[in-house]
mmCIF file of C-alpha atoms in Angstrom:
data_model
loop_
_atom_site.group_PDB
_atom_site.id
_atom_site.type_symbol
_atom_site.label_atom_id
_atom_site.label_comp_id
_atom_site.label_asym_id
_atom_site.label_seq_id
_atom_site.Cartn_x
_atom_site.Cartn_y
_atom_site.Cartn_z
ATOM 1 C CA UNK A 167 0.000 0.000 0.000
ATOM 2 C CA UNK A 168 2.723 2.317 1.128
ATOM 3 C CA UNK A 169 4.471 1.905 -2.588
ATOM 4 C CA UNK A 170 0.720 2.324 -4.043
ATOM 5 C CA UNK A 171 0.195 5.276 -2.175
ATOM 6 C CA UNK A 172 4.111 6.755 -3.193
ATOM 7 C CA UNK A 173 3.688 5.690 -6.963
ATOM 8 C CA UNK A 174 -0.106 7.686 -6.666
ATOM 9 C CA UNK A 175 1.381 10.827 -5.379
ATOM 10 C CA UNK A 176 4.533 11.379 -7.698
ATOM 11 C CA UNK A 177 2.622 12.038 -10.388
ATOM 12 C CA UNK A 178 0.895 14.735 -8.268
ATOM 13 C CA UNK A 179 4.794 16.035 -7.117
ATOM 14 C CA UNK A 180 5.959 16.428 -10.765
ATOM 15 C CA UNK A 181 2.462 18.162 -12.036
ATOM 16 C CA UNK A 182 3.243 20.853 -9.436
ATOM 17 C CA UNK A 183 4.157 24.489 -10.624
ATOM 18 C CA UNK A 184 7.793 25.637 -10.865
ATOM 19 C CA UNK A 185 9.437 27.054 -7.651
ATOM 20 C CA UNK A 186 8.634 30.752 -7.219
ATOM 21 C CA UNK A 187 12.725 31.284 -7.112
ATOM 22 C CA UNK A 188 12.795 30.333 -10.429
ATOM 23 C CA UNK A 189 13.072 33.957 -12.616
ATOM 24 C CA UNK A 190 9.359 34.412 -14.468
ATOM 25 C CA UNK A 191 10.044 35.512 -17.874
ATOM 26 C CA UNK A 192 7.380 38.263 -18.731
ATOM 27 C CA UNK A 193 6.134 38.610 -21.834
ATOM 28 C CA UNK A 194 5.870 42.293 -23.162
ATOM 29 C CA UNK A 195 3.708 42.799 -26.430
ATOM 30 C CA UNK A 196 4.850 44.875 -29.012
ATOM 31 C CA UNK A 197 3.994 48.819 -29.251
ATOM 32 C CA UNK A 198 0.675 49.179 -31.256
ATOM 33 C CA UNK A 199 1.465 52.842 -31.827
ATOM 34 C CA UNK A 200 1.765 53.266 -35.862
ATOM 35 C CA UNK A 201 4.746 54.476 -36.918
ATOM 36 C CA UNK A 202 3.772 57.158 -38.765
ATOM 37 C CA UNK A 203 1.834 58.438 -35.732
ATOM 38 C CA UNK A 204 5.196 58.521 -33.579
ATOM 39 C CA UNK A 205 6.849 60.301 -36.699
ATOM 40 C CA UNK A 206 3.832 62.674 -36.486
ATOM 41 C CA UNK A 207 4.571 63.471 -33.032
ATOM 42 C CA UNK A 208 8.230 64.152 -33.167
ATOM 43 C CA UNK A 209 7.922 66.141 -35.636
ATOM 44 C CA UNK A 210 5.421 68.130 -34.558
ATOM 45 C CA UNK A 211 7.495 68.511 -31.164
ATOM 46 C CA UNK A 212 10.432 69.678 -33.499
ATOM 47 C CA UNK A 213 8.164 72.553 -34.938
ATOM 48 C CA UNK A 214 7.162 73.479 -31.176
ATOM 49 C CA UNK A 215 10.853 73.664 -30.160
ATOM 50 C CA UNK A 216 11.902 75.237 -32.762
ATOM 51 C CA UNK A 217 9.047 77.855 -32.589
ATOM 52 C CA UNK A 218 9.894 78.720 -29.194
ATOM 53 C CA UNK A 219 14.157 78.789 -29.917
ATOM 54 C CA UNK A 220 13.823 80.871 -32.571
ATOM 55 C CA UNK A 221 13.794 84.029 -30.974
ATOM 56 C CA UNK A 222 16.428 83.460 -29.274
ATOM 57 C CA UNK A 223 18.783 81.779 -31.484
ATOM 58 C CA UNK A 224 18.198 84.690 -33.580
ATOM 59 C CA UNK A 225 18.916 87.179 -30.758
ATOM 60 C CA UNK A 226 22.316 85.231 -29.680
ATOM 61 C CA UNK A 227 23.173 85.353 -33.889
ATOM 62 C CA UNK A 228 23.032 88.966 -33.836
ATOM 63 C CA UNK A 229 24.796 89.682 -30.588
ATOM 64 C CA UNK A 230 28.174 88.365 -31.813
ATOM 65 C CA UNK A 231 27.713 90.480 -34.999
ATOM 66 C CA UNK A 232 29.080 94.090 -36.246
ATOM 67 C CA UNK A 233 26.749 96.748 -36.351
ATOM 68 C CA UNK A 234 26.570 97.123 -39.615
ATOM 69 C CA UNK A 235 25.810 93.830 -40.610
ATOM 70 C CA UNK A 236 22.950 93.793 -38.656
ATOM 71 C CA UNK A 237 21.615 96.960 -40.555
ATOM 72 C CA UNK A 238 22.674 95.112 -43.752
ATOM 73 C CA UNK A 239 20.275 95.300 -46.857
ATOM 74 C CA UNK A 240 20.959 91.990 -47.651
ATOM 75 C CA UNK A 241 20.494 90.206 -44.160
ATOM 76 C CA UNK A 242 21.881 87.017 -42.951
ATOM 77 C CA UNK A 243 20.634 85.120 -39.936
ATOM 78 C CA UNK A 244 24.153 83.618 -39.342
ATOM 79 C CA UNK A 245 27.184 86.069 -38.938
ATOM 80 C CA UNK A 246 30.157 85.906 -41.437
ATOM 81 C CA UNK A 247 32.640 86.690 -38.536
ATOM 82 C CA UNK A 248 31.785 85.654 -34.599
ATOM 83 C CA UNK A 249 32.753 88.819 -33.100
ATOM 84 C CA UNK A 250 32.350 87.020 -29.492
ATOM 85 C CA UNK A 251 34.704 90.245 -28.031
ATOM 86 C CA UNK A 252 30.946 92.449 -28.175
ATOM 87 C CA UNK A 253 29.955 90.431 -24.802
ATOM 88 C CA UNK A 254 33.325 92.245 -23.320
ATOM 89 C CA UNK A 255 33.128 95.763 -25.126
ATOM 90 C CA UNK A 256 28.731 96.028 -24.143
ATOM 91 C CA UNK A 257 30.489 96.477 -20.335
ATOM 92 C CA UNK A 258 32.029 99.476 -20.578
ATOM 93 C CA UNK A 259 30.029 101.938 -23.165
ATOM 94 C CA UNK A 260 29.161 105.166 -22.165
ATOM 95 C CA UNK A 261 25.246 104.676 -22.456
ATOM 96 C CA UNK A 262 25.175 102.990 -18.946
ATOM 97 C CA UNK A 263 26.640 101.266 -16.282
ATOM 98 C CA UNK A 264 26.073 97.676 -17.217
ATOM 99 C CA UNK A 265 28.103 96.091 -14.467
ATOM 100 C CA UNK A 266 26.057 98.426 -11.569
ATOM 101 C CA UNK A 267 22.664 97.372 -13.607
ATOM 102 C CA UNK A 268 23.522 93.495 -13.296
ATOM 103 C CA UNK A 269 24.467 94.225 -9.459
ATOM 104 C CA UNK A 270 21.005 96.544 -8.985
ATOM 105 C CA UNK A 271 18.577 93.988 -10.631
ATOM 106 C CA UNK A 272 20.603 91.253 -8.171
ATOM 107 C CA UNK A 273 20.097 92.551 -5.000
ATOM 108 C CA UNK A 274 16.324 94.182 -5.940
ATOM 109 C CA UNK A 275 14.906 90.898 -7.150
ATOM 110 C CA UNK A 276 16.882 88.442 -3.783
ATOM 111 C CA UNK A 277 15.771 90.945 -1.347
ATOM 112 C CA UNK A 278 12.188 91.469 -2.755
ATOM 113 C CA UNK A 279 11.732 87.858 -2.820
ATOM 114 C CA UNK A 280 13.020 86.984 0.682
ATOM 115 C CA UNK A 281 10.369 89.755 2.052
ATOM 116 C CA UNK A 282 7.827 88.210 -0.191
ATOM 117 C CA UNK A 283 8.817 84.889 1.320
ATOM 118 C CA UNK A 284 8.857 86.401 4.810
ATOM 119 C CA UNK A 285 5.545 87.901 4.597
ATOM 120 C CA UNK A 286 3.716 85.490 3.235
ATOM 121 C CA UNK A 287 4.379 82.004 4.595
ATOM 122 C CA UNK A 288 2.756 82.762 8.078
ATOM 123 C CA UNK A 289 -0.450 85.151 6.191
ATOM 124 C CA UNK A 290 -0.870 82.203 4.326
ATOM 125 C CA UNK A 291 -0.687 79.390 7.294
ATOM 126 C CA UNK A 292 -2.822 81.674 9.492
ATOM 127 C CA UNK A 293 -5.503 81.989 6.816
ATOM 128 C CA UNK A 294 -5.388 78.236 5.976
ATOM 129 C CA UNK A 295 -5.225 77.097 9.433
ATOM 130 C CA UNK A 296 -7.424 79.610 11.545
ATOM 131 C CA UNK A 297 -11.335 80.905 11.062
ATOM 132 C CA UNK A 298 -11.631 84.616 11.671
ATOM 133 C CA UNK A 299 -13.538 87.240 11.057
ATOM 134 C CA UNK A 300 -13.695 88.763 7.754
ATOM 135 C CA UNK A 301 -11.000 85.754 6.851
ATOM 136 C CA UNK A 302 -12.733 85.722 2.941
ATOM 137 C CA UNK A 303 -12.974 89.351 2.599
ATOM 138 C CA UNK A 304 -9.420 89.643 3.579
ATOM 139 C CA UNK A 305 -8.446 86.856 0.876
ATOM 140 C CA UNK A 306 -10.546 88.872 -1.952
ATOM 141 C CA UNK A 307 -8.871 92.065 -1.092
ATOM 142 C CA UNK A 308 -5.344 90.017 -1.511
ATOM 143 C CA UNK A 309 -6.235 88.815 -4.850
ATOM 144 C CA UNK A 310 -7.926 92.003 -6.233
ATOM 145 C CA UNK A 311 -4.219 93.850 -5.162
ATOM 146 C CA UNK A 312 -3.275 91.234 -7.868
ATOM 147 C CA UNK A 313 -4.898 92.369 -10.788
ATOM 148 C CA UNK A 314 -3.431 96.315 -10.264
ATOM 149 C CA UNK A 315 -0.071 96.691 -12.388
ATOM 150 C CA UNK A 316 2.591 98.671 -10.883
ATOM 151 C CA UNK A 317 2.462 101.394 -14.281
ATOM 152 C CA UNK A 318 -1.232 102.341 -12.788
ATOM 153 C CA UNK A 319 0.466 103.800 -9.169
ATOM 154 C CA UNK A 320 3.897 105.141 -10.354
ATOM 155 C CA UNK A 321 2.473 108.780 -9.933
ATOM 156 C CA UNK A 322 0.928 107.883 -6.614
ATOM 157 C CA UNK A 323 4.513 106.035 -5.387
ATOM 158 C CA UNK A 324 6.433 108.417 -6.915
ATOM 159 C CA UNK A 325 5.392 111.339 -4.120
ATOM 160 C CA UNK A 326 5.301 108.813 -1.502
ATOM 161 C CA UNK A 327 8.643 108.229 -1.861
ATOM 162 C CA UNK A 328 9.488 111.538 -2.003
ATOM 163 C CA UNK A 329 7.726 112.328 1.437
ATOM 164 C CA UNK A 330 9.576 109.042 2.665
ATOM 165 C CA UNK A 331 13.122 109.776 1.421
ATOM 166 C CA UNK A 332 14.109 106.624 -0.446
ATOM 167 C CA UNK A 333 13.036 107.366 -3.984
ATOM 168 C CA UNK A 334 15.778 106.667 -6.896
ATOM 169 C CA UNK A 335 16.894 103.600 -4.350
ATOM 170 C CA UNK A 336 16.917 100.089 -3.893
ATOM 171 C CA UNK A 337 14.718 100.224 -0.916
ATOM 172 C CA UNK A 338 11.947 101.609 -2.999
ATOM 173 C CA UNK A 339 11.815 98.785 -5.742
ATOM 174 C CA UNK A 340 12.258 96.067 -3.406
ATOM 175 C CA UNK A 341 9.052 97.579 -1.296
ATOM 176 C CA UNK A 342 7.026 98.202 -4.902
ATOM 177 C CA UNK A 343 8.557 94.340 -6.170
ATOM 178 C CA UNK A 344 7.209 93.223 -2.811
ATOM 179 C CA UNK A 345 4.147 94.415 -2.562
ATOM 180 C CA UNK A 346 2.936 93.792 -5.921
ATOM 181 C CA UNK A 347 3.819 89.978 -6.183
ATOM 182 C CA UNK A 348 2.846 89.486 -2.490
ATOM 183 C CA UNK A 349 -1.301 88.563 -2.866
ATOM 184 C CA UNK A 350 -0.104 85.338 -5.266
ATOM 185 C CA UNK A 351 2.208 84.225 -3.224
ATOM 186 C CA UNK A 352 0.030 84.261 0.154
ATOM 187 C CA UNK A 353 -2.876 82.701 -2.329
ATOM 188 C CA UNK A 354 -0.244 80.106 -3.956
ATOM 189 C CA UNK A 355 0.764 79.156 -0.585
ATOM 190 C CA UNK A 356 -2.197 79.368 1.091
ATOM 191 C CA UNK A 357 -3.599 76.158 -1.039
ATOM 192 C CA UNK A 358 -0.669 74.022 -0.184
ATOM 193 C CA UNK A 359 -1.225 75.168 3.573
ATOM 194 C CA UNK A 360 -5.444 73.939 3.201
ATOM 195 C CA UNK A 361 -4.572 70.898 1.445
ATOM 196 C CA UNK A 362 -2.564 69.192 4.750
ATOM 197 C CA UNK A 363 -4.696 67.838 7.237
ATOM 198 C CA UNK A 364 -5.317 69.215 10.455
ATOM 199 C CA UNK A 365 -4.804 65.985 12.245
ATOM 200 C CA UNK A 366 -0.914 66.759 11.163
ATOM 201 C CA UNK A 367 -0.895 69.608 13.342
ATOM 202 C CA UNK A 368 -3.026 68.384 15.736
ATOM 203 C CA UNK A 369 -0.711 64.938 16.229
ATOM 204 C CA UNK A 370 2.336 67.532 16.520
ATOM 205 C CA UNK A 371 1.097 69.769 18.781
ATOM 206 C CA UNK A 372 -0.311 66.815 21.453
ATOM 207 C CA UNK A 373 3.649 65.585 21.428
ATOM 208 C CA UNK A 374 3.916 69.138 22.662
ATOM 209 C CA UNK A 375 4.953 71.308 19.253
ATOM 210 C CA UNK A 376 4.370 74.530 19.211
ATOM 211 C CA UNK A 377 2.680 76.916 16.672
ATOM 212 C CA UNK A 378 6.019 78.423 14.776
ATOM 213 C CA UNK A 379 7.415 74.335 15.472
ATOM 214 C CA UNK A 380 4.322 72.997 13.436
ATOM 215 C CA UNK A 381 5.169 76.104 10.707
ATOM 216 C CA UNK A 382 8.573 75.483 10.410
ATOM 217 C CA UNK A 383 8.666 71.618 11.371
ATOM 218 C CA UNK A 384 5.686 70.117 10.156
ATOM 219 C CA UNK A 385 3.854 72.497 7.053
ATOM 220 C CA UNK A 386 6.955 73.411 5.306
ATOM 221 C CA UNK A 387 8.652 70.292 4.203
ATOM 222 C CA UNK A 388 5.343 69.827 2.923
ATOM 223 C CA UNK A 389 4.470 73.086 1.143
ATOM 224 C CA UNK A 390 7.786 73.143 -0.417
ATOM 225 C CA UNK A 391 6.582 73.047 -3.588
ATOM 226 C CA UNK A 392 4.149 76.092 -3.497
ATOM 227 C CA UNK A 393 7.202 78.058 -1.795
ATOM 228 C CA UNK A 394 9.634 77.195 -4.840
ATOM 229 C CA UNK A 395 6.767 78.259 -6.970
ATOM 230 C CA UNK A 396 6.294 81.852 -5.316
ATOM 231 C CA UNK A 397 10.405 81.986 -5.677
ATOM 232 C CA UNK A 398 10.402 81.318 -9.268
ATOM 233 C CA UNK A 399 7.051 84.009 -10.068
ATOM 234 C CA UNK A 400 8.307 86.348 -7.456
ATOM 235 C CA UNK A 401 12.074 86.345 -8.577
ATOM 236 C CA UNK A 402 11.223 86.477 -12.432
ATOM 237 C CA UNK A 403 8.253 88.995 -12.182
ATOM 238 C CA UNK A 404 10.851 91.409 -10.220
ATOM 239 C CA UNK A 405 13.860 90.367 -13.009
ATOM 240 C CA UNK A 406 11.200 91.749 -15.388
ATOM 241 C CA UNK A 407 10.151 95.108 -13.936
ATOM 242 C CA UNK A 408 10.049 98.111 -16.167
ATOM 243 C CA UNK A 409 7.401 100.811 -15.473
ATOM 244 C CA UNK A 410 7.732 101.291 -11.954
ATOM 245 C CA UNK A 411 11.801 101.167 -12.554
ATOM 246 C CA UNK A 412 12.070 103.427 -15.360
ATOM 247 C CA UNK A 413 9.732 106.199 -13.219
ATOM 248 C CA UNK A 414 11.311 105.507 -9.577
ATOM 249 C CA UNK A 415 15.082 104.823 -10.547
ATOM 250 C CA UNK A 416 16.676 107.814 -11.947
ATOM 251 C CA UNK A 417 20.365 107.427 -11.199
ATOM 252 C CA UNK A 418 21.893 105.191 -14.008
ATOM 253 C CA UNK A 419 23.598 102.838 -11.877
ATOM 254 C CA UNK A 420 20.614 102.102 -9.955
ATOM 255 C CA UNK A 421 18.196 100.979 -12.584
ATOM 256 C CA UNK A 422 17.896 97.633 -13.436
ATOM 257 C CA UNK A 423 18.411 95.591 -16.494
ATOM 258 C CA UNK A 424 15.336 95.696 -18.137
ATOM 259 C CA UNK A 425 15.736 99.657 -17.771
ATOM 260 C CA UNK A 426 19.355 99.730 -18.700
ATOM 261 C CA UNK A 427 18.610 97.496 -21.720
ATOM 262 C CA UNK A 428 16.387 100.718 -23.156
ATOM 263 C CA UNK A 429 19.687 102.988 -23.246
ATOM 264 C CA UNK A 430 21.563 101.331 -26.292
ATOM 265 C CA UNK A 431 17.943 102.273 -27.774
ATOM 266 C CA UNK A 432 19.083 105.999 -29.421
ATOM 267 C CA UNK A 433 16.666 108.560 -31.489
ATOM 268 C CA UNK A 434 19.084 108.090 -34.827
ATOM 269 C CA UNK A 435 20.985 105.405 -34.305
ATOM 270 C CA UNK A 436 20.373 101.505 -31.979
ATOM 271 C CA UNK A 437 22.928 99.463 -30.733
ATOM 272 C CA UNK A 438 21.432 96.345 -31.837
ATOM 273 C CA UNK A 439 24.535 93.756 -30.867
ATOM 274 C CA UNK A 440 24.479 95.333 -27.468
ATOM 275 C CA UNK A 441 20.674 95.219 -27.432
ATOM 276 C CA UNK A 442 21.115 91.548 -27.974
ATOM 277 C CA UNK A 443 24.080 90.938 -25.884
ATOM 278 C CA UNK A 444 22.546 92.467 -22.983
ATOM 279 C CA UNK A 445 19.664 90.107 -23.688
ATOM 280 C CA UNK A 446 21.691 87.409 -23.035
ATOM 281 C CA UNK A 447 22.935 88.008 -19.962
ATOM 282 C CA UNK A 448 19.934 89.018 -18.665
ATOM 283 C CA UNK A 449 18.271 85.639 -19.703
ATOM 284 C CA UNK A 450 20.996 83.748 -17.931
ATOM 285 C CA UNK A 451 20.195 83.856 -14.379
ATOM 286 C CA UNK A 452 16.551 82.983 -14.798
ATOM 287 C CA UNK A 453 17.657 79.949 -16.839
ATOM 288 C CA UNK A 454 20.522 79.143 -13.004
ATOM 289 C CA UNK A 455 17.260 79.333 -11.091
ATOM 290 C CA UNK A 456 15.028 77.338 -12.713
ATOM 291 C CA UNK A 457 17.825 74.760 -13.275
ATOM 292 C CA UNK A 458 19.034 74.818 -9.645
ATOM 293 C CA UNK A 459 15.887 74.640 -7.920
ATOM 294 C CA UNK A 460 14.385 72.065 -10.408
ATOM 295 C CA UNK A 461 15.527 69.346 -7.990
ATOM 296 C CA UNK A 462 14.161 70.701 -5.156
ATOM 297 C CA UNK A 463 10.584 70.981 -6.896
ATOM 298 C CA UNK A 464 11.150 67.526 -7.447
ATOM 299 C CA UNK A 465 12.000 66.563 -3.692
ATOM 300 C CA UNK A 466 9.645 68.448 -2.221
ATOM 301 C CA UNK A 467 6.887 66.910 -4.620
ATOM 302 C CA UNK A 468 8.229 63.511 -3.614
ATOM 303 C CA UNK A 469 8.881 64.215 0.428
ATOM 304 C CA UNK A 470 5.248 66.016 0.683
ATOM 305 C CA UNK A 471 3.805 62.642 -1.099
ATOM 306 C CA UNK A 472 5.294 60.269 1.129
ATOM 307 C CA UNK A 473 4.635 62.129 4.991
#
């Protein structure tokens, strides 16, 4: 019985399914996706990145040409000699001081955006977190200051700054900068804030947290994503400033790029090259931002997905 009973069950034993070390081979099935529909895409992604380089390849063409073959009759998008020595010459003409613009548009821009930051990361945690009275009216009021362009108060800031004492300095675009790019980052921020549970602050304020603990601790890890985005529009929107600039910034050195940029601009005659050049450089340190704090976007996507 007992050799009945083995010769019955090894048929049973070898029928069984392979080992689950044993490496499953998967088997994939082959793209359905027509090739002339992935041709069709690629090259319609070509056009779109071409579209959007063109500008600019054409403005880095002309800044390493002469003058006068830019005001050529018979123009040619790619210069016959690479004069590269115009990005060293555009630094010390006589229409401004490029070197004090680049420094002025530095130190505007950082300092308006850390006041920006400063400002609005607890308005926008005490508005997510806390019910008060006349909480939505204040939050209308800070988006309507949104839709008011700086151009439309020049006059206005332009005699308040005279009463104050600071007009034609820093302090006075950083405050105008500021104020003016404030209301989206409180309402940026304050989403990200209204998104995280209570129970988050609640669990870290029973272990015995504090308020500015839960803030610093807790929220913004979390939020870091809507703070890199009120960087980036803060930082770029005050790069960008003209109106206000051009009205409160009368000493040459002070004025910022965008302003300084207007001066190779002439009645009769345009420094085009330098127009170009200038460009250029001013391009540049958006393009460092966006490419250093890319990973950070990233991480803080990733860290406020996982707490």
């Amino acid at each position: 019985m007992t050799a009945i009973a083995e010769s019955g069950t090894a048929p049973r034993q070898a029928a069984r399914p392979p080992s689950d070390n044993r490496r499953r081979v998967r088997k994939y099935t082959a793209d359905q996706v027509p090739i002339g529909s992935v041709l069709l895409r690629m090259f319609t992604g070509l056009v779109v990145l071409v579209v959007f380089l063109l500008p600019y390849l054409i403005m880095f063409f002309g800044s390493v040409k002469t003058k006068a073959e830019i005001r050529s009759v018979d123009p040619t998008y790619f210069p016959t000699e690479w004069h590269w020595e115009n990005y060293v010459t555009m630094w010390s003409t006589p229409e401004t001081p490029l070197a004090q613009n680049v420094i002025s548009t530095l130190v505007i821009s950082l300092c308006a955006t850390l006041l920006v930051l400063v400002v609005a990361l607890p308005a926008a945690y005490y508005t997510a977190r806390f019910r008060f009275r006349g909480r939505f009216v204040f939050l209308f009021l800070v988006i309507v200051t949104q839709m008011i362009q700086p151009a439309v108060l020049t006059s206005g800031l332009f005699r308040e700054f005279i009463a104050i004492g600071i007009l034609d300095t820093w302090a006075a675009m950083i405050l105008v900068n500021a104020a003016f790019n404030l209301s989206f980052a409180v309402w940026i921020m304050h989403s990200f804030f209204a998104a995280i549970p209570k129970e988050v602050d609640e669990a870290a304020q029973i272990d015995g947290a504090g308020t500015f603990t839960v803030l610093t601790k807790i929220n913004l890890p979390l939020v870091w994503p809507g703070i890199v985005t009120a960087v980036i529009f803060t930082f770029v929107a005050s790069w960008n400033e003209f109106a206000a600039s051009l009205v409160l910034l009368t000493t040459p050195g002070n004025q910022p790029l965008s302003v300084a940029l207007t001066k190779f601009v002439g009645q009769y005659e345009t420094s085009w090259h330098y127009v170009f050049g200038v460009s250029i450089v001013a391009i540049v340190p958006v393009i460092i931002l966006f490419m250093a704090i890319e990973k950070r976007l990233v991480g803080g996507l990733v860290a406020g997905s996982v707490k």
